[in-house]
Short mmCIF file of C-alpha atoms and ligand atoms in Angstrom, two decimals:
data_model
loop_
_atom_site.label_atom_id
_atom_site.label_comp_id
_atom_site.label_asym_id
_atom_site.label_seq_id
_atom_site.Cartn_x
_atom_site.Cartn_y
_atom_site.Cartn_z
CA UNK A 7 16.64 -37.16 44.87
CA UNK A 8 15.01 -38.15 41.52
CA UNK A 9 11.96 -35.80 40.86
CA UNK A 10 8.73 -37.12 39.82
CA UNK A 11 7.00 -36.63 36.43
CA UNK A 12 3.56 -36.61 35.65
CA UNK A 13 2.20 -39.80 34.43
CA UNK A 14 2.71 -41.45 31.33
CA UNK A 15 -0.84 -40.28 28.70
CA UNK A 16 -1.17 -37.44 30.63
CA UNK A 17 0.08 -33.96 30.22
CA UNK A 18 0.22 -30.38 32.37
CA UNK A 19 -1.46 -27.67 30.32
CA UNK A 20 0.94 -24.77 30.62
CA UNK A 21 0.06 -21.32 31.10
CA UNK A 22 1.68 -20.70 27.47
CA UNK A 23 -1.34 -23.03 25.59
CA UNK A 24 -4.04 -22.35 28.34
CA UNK A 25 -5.43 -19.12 25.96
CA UNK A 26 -6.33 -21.87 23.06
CA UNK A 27 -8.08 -23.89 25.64
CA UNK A 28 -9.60 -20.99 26.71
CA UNK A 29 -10.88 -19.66 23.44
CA UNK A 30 -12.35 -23.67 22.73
CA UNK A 31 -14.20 -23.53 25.87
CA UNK A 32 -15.30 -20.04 25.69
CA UNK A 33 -16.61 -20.37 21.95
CA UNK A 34 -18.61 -23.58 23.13
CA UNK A 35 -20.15 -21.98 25.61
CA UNK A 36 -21.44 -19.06 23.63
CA UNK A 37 -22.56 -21.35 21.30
CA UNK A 38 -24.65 -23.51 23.36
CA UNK A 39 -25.74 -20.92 25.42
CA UNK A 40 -27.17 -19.37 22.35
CA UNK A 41 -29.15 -22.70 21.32
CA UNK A 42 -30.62 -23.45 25.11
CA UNK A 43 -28.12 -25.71 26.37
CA UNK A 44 -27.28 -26.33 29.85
CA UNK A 45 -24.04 -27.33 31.38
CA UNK A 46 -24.11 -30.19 33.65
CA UNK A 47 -20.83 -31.26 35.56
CA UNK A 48 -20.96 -35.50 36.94
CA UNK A 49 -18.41 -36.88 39.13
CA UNK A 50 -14.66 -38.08 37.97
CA UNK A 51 -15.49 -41.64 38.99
CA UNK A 52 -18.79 -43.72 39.23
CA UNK A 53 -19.59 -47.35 40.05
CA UNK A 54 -18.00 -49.80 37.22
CA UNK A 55 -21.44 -51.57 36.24
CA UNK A 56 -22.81 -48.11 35.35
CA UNK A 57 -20.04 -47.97 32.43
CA UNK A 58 -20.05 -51.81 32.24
CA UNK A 59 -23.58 -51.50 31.33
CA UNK A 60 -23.39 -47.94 29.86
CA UNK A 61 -21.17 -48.56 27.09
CA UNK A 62 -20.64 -52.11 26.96
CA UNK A 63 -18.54 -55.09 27.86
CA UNK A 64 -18.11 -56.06 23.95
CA UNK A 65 -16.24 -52.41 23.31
CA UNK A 66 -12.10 -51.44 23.41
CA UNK A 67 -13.41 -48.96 25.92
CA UNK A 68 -14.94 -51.38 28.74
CA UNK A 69 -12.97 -54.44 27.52
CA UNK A 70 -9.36 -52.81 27.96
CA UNK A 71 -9.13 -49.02 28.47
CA UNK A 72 -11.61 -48.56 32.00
CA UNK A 73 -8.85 -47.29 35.17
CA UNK A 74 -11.17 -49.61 37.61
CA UNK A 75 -9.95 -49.51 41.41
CA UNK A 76 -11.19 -50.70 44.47
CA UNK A 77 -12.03 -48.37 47.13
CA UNK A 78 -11.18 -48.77 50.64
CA UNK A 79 -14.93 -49.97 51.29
CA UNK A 80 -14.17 -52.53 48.47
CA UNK A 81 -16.56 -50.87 45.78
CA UNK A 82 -15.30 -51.44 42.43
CA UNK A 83 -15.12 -47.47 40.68
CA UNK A 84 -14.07 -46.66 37.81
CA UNK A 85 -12.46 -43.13 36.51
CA UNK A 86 -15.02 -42.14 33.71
CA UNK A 87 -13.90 -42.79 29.81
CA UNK A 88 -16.57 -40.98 28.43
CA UNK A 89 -19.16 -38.48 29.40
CA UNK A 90 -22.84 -39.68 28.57
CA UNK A 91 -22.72 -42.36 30.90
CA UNK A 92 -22.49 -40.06 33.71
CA UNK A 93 -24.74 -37.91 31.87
CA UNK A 94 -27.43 -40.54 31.53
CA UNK A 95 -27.48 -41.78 35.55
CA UNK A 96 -28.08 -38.11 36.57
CA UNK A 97 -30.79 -37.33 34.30
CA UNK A 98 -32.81 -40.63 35.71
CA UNK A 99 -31.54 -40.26 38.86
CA UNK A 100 -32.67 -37.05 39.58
CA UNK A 101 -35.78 -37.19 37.34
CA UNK A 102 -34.58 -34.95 35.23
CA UNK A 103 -37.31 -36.84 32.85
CA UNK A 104 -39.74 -35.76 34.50
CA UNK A 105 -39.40 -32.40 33.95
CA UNK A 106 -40.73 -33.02 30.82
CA UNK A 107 -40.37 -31.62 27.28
CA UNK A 108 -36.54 -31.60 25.80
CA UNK A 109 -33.25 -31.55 27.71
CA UNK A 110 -30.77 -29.98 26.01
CA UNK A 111 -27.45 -30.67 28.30
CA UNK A 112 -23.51 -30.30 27.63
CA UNK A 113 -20.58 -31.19 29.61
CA UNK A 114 -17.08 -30.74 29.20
CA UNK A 115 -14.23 -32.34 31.59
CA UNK A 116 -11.22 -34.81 32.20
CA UNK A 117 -11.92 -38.05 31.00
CA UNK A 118 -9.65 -41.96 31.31
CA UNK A 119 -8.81 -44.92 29.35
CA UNK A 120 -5.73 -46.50 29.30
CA UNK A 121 -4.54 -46.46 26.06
CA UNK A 122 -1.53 -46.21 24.04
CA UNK A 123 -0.34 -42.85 23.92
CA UNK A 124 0.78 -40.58 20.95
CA UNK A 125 -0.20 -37.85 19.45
CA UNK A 126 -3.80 -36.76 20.17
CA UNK A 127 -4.45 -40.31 22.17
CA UNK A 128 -3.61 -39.75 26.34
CA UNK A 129 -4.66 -41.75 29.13
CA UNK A 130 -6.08 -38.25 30.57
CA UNK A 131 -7.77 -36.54 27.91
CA UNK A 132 -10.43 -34.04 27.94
CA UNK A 133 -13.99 -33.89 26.05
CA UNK A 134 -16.50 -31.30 25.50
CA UNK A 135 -19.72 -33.13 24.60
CA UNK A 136 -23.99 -32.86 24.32
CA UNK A 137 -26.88 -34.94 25.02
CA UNK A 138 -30.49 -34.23 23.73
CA UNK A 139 -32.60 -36.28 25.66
CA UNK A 140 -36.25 -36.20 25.14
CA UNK A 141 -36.71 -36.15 21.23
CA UNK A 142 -37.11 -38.33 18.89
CA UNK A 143 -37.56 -35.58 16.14
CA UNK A 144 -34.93 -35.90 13.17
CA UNK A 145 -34.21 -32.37 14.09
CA UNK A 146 -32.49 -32.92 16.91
CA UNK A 147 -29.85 -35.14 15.01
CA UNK A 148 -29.47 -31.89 12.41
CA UNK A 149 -29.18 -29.23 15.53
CA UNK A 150 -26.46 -31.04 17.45
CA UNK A 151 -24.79 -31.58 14.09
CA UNK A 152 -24.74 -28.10 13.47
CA UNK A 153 -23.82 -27.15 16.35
CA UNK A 154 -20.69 -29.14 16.53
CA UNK A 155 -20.15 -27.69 12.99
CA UNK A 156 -20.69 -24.12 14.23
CA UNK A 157 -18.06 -24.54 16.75
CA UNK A 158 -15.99 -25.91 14.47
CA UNK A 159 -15.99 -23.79 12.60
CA UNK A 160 -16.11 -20.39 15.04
CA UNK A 161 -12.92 -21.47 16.30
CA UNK A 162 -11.12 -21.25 12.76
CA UNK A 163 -10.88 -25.00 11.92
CA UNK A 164 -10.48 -26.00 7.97
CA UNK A 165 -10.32 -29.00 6.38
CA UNK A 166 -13.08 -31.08 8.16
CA UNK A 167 -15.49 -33.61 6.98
CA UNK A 168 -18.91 -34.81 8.11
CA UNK A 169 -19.30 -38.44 7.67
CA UNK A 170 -22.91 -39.86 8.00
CA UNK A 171 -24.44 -42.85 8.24
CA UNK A 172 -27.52 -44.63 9.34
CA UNK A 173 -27.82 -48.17 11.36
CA UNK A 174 -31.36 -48.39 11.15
CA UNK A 175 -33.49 -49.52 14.14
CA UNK A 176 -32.85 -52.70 16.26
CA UNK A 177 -34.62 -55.04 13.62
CA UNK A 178 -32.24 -53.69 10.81
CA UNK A 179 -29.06 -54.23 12.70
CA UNK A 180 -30.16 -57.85 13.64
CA UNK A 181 -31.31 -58.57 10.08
CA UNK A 182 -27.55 -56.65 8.74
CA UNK A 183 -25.55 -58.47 11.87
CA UNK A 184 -26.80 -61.81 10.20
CA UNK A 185 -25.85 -61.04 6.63
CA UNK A 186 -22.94 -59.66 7.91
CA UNK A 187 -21.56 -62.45 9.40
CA UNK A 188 -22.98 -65.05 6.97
CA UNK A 189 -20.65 -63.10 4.34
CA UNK A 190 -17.68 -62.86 6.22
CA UNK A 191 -17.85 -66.49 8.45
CA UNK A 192 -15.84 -68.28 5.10
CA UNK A 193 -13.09 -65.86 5.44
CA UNK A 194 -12.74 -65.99 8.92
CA UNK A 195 -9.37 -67.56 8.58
CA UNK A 196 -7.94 -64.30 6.76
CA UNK A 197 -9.81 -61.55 8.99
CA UNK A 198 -7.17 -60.09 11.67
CA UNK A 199 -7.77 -61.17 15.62
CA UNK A 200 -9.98 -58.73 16.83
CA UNK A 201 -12.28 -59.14 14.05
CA UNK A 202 -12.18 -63.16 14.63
CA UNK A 203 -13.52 -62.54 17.71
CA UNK A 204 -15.66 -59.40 17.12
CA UNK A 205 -17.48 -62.41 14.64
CA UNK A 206 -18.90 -64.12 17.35
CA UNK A 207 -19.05 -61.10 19.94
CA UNK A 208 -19.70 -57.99 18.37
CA UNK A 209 -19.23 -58.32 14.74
CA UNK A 210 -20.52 -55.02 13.27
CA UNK A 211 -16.79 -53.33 15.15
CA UNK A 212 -15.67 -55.74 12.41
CA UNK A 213 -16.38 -52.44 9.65
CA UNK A 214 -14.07 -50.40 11.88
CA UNK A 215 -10.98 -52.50 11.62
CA UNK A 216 -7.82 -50.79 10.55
CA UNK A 217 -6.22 -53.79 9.43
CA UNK A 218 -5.84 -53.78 5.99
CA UNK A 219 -6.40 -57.27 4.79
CA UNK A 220 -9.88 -57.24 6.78
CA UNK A 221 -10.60 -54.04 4.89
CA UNK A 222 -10.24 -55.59 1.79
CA UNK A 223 -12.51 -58.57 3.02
CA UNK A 224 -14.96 -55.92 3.65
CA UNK A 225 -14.99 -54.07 0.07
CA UNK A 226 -17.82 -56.91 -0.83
CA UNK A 227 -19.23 -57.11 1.91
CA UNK A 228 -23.13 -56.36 2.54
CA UNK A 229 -23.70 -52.49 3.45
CA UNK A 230 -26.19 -51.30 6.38
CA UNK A 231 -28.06 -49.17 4.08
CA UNK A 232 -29.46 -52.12 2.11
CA UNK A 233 -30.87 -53.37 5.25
CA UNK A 234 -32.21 -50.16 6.26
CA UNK A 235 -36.45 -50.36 6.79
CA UNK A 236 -38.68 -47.93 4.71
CA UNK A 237 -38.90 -45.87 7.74
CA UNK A 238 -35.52 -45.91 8.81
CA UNK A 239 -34.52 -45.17 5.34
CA UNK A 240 -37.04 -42.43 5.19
CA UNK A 241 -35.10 -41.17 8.18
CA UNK A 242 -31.89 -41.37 6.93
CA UNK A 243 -32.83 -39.08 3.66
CA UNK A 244 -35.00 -36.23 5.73
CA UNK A 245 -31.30 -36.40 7.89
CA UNK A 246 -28.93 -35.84 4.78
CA UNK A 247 -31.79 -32.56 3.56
CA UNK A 248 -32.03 -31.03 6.66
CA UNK A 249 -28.26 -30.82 6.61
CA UNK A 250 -28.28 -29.61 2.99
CA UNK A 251 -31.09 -26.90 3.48
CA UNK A 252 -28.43 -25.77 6.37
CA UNK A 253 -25.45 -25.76 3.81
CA UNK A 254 -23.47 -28.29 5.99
CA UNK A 255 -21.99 -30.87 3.46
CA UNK A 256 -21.64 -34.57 4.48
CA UNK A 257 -20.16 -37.60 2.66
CA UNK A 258 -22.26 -41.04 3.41
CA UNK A 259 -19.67 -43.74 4.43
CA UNK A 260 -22.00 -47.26 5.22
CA UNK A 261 -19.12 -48.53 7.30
CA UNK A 262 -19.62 -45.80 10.16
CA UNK A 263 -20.92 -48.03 12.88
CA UNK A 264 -21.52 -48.34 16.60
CA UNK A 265 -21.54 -51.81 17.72
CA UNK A 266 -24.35 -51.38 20.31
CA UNK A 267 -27.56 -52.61 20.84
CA UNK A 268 -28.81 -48.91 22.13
CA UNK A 269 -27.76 -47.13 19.33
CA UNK A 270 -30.10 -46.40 16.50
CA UNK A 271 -30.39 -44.65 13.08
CA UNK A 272 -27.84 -41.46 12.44
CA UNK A 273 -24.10 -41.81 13.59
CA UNK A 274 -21.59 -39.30 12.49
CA UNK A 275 -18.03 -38.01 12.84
CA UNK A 276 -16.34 -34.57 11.79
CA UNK A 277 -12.50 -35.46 10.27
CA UNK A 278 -9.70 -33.40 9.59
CA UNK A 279 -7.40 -33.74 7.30
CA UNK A 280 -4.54 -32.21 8.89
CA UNK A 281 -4.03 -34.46 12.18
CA UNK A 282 -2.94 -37.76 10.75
CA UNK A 283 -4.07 -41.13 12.04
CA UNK A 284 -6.10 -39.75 15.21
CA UNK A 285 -8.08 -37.72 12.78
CA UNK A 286 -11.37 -37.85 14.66
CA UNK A 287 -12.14 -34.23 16.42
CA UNK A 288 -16.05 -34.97 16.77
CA UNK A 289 -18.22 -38.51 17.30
CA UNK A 290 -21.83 -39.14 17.87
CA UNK A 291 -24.98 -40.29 16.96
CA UNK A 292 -28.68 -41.21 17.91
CA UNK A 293 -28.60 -43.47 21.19
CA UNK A 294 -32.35 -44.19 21.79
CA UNK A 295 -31.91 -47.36 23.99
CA UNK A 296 -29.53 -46.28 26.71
CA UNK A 297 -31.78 -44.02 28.57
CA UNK A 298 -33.90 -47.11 29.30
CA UNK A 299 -30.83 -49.42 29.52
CA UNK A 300 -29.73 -47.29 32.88
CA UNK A 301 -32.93 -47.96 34.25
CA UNK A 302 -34.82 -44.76 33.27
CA UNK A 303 -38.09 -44.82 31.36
CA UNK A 304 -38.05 -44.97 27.26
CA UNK A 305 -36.10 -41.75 25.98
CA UNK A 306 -34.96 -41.13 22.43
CA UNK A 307 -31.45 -39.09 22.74
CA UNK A 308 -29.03 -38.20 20.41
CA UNK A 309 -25.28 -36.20 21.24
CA UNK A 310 -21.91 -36.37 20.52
CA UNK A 311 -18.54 -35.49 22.16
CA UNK A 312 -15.44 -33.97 20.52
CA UNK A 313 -11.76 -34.22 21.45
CA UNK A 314 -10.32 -30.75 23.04
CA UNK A 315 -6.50 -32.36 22.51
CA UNK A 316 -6.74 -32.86 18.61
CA UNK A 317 -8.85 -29.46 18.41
CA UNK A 318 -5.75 -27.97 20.73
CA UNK A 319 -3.42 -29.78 18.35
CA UNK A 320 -4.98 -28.38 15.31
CA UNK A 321 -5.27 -24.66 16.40
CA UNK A 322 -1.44 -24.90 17.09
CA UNK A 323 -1.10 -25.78 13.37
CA UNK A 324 -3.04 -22.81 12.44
CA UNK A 325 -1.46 -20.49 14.71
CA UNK A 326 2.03 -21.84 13.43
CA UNK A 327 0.62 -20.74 9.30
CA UNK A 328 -0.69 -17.50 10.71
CA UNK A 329 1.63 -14.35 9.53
CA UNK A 330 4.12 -12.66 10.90
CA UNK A 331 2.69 -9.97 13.08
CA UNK A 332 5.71 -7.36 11.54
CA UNK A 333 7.54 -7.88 8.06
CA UNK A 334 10.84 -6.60 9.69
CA UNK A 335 12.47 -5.69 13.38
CA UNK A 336 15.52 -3.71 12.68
CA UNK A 337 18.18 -3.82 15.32
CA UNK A 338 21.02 -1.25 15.69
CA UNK A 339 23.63 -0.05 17.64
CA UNK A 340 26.21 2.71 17.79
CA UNK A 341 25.51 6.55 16.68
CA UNK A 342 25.56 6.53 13.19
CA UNK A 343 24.02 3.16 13.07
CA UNK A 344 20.86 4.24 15.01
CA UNK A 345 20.42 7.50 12.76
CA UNK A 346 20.43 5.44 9.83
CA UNK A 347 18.11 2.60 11.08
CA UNK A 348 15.71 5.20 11.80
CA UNK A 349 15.59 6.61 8.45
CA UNK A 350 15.68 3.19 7.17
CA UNK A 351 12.23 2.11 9.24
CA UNK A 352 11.15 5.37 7.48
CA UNK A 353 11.55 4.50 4.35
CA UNK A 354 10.42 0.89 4.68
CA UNK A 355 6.91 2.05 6.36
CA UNK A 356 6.55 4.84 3.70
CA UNK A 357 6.33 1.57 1.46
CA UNK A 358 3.69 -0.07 3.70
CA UNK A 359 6.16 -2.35 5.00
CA UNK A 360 5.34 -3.29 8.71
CA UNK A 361 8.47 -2.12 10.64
CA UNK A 362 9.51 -2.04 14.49
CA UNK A 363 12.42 -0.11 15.42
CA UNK A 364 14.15 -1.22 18.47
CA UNK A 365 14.72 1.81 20.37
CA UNK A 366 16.44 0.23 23.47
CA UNK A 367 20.13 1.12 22.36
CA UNK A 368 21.00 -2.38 24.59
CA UNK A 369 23.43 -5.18 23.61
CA UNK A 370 22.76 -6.87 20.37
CA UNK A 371 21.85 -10.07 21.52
CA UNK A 372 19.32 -8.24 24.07
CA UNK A 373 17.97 -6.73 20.68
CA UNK A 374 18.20 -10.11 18.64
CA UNK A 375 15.70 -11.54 21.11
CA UNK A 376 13.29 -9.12 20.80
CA UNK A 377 13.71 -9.40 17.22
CA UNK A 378 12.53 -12.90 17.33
CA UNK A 379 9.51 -12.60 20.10
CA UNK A 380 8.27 -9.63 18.00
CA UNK A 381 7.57 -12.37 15.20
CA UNK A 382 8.75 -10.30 12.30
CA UNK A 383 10.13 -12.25 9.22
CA UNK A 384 13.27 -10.30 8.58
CA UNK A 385 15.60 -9.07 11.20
CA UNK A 386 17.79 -5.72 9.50
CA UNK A 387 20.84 -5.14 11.49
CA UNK A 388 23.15 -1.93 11.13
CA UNK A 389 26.25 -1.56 13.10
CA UNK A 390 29.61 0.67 13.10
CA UNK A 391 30.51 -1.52 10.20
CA UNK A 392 27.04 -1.88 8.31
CA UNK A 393 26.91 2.47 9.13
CA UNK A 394 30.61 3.17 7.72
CA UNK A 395 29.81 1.38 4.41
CA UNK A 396 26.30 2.18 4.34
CA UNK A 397 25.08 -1.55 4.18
CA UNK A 398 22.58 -3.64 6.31
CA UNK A 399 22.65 -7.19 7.33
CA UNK A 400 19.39 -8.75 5.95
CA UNK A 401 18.50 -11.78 8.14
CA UNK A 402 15.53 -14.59 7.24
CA UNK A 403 14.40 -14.96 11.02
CA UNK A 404 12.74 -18.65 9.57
CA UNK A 405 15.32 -19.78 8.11
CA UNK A 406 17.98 -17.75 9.31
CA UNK A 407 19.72 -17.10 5.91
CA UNK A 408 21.77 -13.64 5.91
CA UNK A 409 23.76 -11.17 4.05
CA UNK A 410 24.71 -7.77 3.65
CA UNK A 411 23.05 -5.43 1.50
CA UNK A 412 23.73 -1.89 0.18
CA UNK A 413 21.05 0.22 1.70
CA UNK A 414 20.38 1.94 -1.53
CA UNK A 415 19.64 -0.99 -3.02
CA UNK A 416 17.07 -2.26 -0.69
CA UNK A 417 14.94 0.44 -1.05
CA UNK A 418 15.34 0.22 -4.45
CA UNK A 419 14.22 -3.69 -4.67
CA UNK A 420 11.11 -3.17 -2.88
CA UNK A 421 9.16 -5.41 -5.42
CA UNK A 422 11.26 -7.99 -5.18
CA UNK A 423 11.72 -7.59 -1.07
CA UNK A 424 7.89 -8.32 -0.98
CA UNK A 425 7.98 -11.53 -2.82
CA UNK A 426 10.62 -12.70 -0.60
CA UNK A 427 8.12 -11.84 2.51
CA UNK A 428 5.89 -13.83 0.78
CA UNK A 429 7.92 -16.57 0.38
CA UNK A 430 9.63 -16.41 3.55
CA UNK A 431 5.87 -16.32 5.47
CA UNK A 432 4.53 -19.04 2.89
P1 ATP B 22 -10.69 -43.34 18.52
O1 ATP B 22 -11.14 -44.19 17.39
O2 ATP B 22 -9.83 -42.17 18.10
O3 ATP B 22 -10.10 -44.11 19.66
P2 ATP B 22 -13.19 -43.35 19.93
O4 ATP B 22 -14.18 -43.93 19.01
O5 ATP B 22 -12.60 -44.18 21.02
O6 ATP B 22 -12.00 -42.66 19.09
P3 ATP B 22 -15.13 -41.64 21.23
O7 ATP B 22 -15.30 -42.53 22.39
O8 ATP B 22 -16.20 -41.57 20.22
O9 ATP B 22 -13.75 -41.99 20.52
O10 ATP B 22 -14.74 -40.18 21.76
C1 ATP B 22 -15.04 -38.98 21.04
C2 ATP B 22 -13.80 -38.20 20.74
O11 ATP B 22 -12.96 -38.06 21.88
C3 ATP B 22 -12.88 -38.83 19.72
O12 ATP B 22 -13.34 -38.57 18.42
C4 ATP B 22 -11.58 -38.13 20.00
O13 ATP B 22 -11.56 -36.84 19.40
C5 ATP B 22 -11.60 -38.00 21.49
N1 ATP B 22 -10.81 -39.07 22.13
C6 ATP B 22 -11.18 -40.35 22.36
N2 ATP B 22 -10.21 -41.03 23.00
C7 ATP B 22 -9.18 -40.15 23.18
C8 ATP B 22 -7.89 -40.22 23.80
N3 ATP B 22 -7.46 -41.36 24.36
N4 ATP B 22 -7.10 -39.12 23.79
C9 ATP B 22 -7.53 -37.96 23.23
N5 ATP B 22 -8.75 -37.82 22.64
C10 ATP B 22 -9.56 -38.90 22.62
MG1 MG B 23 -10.82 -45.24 21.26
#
């Protein structure tokens, strides 16, 4: 019988990659614990109109990624894409509100949209996000910031950049949305599809587009920031100190948008260099309209929500550059052989060499396994023949170059033995 494989965009986490899932989630939580938060867990699936309404009918995400089914009681669900939706309904449905004062809430789970998959994009992904709900404060857009930074960074992760921008208040955006189209309605001939109809739809998802003759439409376009009021301006700058005062470096890029009406002022997203075209790890920004879009009463918020595959995906990559736990692993076998690779790992630890001896006395290849779990960079193998002429075989476990090699003159080539470590770990 034919067996059956998971589906297609999702993928089994295996007990071998479950510790850097482990360490993610574990960091988080220290983290957040640390600065007040509270976790919150929401159902899988919820009605469709709260995502509908939630996130939008205009966006990729409600227009063509939602995994919408009909119950047996005919209900239309839908498995959740993203996590503030969910977040949002149980705050005002359980009053959380009312409570009073800040909540300071994170979540971290399973999340769908039927997308294309590759690399860092599955139809089953997992997020780890926050919500703020409560303040208005520019504060709370610099804490969640650096928070996402400070896990970021905990975890080991290099090569990131903050992007920041600002889409004002609801007056802005309308006054922007109408300059914005105004410039771009004579080229709509030349703009790719999506943005043709974003221009009548949703046009500010127009600044996102990845095609490249759009992108060169947009190099004259109108940017936000000139349509930015006093205030939200004002905003904008105490955003970009508070960051500075807390040494967290940002670049401004004016075509960092959300296309919805519920979004306001600061929107962000940490970058890494090293994943390619899903470079995105971390996404957010001030949502001040959504609270009262669910049906709750008026509540400024402000979160984000990063992506535990292309954080998995990058600690891999580090993991893969860390070094070699042992510089050599020598393996021997026979009488003479042994003696000799003992006085051998001797020698090469007296020269601060990190050296395992394999002591089992089993077959080679039992040894030549071992050699390559233990993670060393050189493998030194002495048999009957290597003993009898006093040589060793010198083997590059990377790239699996090897010769022989007087034993004398090893020992006396230790300079030179630790630049090819070097080289061989680079
Ligand atoms: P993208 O432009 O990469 O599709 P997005 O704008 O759809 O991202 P958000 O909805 O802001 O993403 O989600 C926040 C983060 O969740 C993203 O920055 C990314 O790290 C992660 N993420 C989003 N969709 C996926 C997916 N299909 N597979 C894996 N991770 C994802
Ligand atoms: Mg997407």
């Amino acid at each position: 019988m034919a067996s059956i494989q998971a589906i297609r965009g999702t993928r089994d986490i295996l007990p071998g990659e479950i510790g850097d899932w482990q360490t993610i989630e574990s960091v988080a939580r220290t983290i957040l614990g640390c600065a007040a938060y509270q976790e919150i867990r929401t159902p899988l699936f919820e009605q469709t109109d709260l995502f509908e309404r939630g996130i939008g009918e205009a966006t990729d995400v409600v227009g063509k990624e939602m995994y919408t089914f009909k119950d047996r009681g005919d209900r239309s669900l839908t498995l959740r894409p993203e996590g503030t939706a969910g977040v949002v309904r149980s705050y005002v449905e359980h009053g959380l509100h009312a409570q009073g004062g800040v909540q300071r809430l994170w979540y971290t789970g399973a999340m769908f949209r039927y997308e294309r998959p590759q690399a860092g994009r599955q139809r089953q992904f997992h997020q780890l996000g926050v919500e703020v709900l409560g303040s208005s404060d520019v504060r709370a857009d610099a804490e969640v910031i650096a928070i996402a930074n400070q896990i970021l960074q905990t975890i080991g992760l290099k090569n990131l950049s903050l992007q920041l921008n600002s889409i004002g208040d609801a007056s802005d955006r309308s006054n922007y949305r109408e300059a914005l189209v105004a410039y771009l309605a004579p080229f709509q001939d030349q703009l790719d599809p999506d943005s043709q109809h974003r221009l009548s739809h949703n046009p500010l998802r127009i600044l996102d587009s990845k095609d490249a003759n759009t992108q060169a439409i947009l190099d004259k376009a109108p940017s936000i920031l000139e349509y930015l009021s006093p205030d939200s301006q004002k905003r904008f700058e105490q955003i970009q100190a508070l960051l500075n005062d807390l040494g967290i470096p940002s670049t401004i890029n004016a075509r960092l948008v959300r296309g919805l009406d519920y979004y306001t002022h600061t929107v962000f997203e940490i970058q890494s260099e090293d994943l390619g075209a899903q470079a995105t790890v971390c996404a957010g920004g001030r949502y001040d309209g959504l609270v009262s879009q669910l049906g709750g009463p008026e509540t400024p918020a402000v979160g984000w929500a990063m992506g535990l595959e292309r954080l998995v995906i990058l600690l891999q990559q580090l993991q893969a550059q860390k070094l070699p736990s042992v510089d050599f692993y020598i393996v021997s076998r026979g009488e003479a052989a042994e003696a000799q690779a003992l006085k051998l790992a001797q020698a090469l630890r007296q020269s601060g060499f990190k050296t395992e001896l394999d002591l089992s006395g089993s077959a080679f290849g039992k040894q030549f396994k071992r050699a390559d779990r233990s993670g060393a960079a050189a493998c030194l193998i002495l048999g009957d023949a290597e003993a009898e002429a006093a040589t060793v075989q010198l083997k590059w476990l990377k790239s699996g170059e090897q010769s022989a090699i007087a034993q004398t003159e090893l020992l006396s080539n230790l300079d030179q033995l630790r630049q090819q470590l070097t080289h061989a770990t680079a």
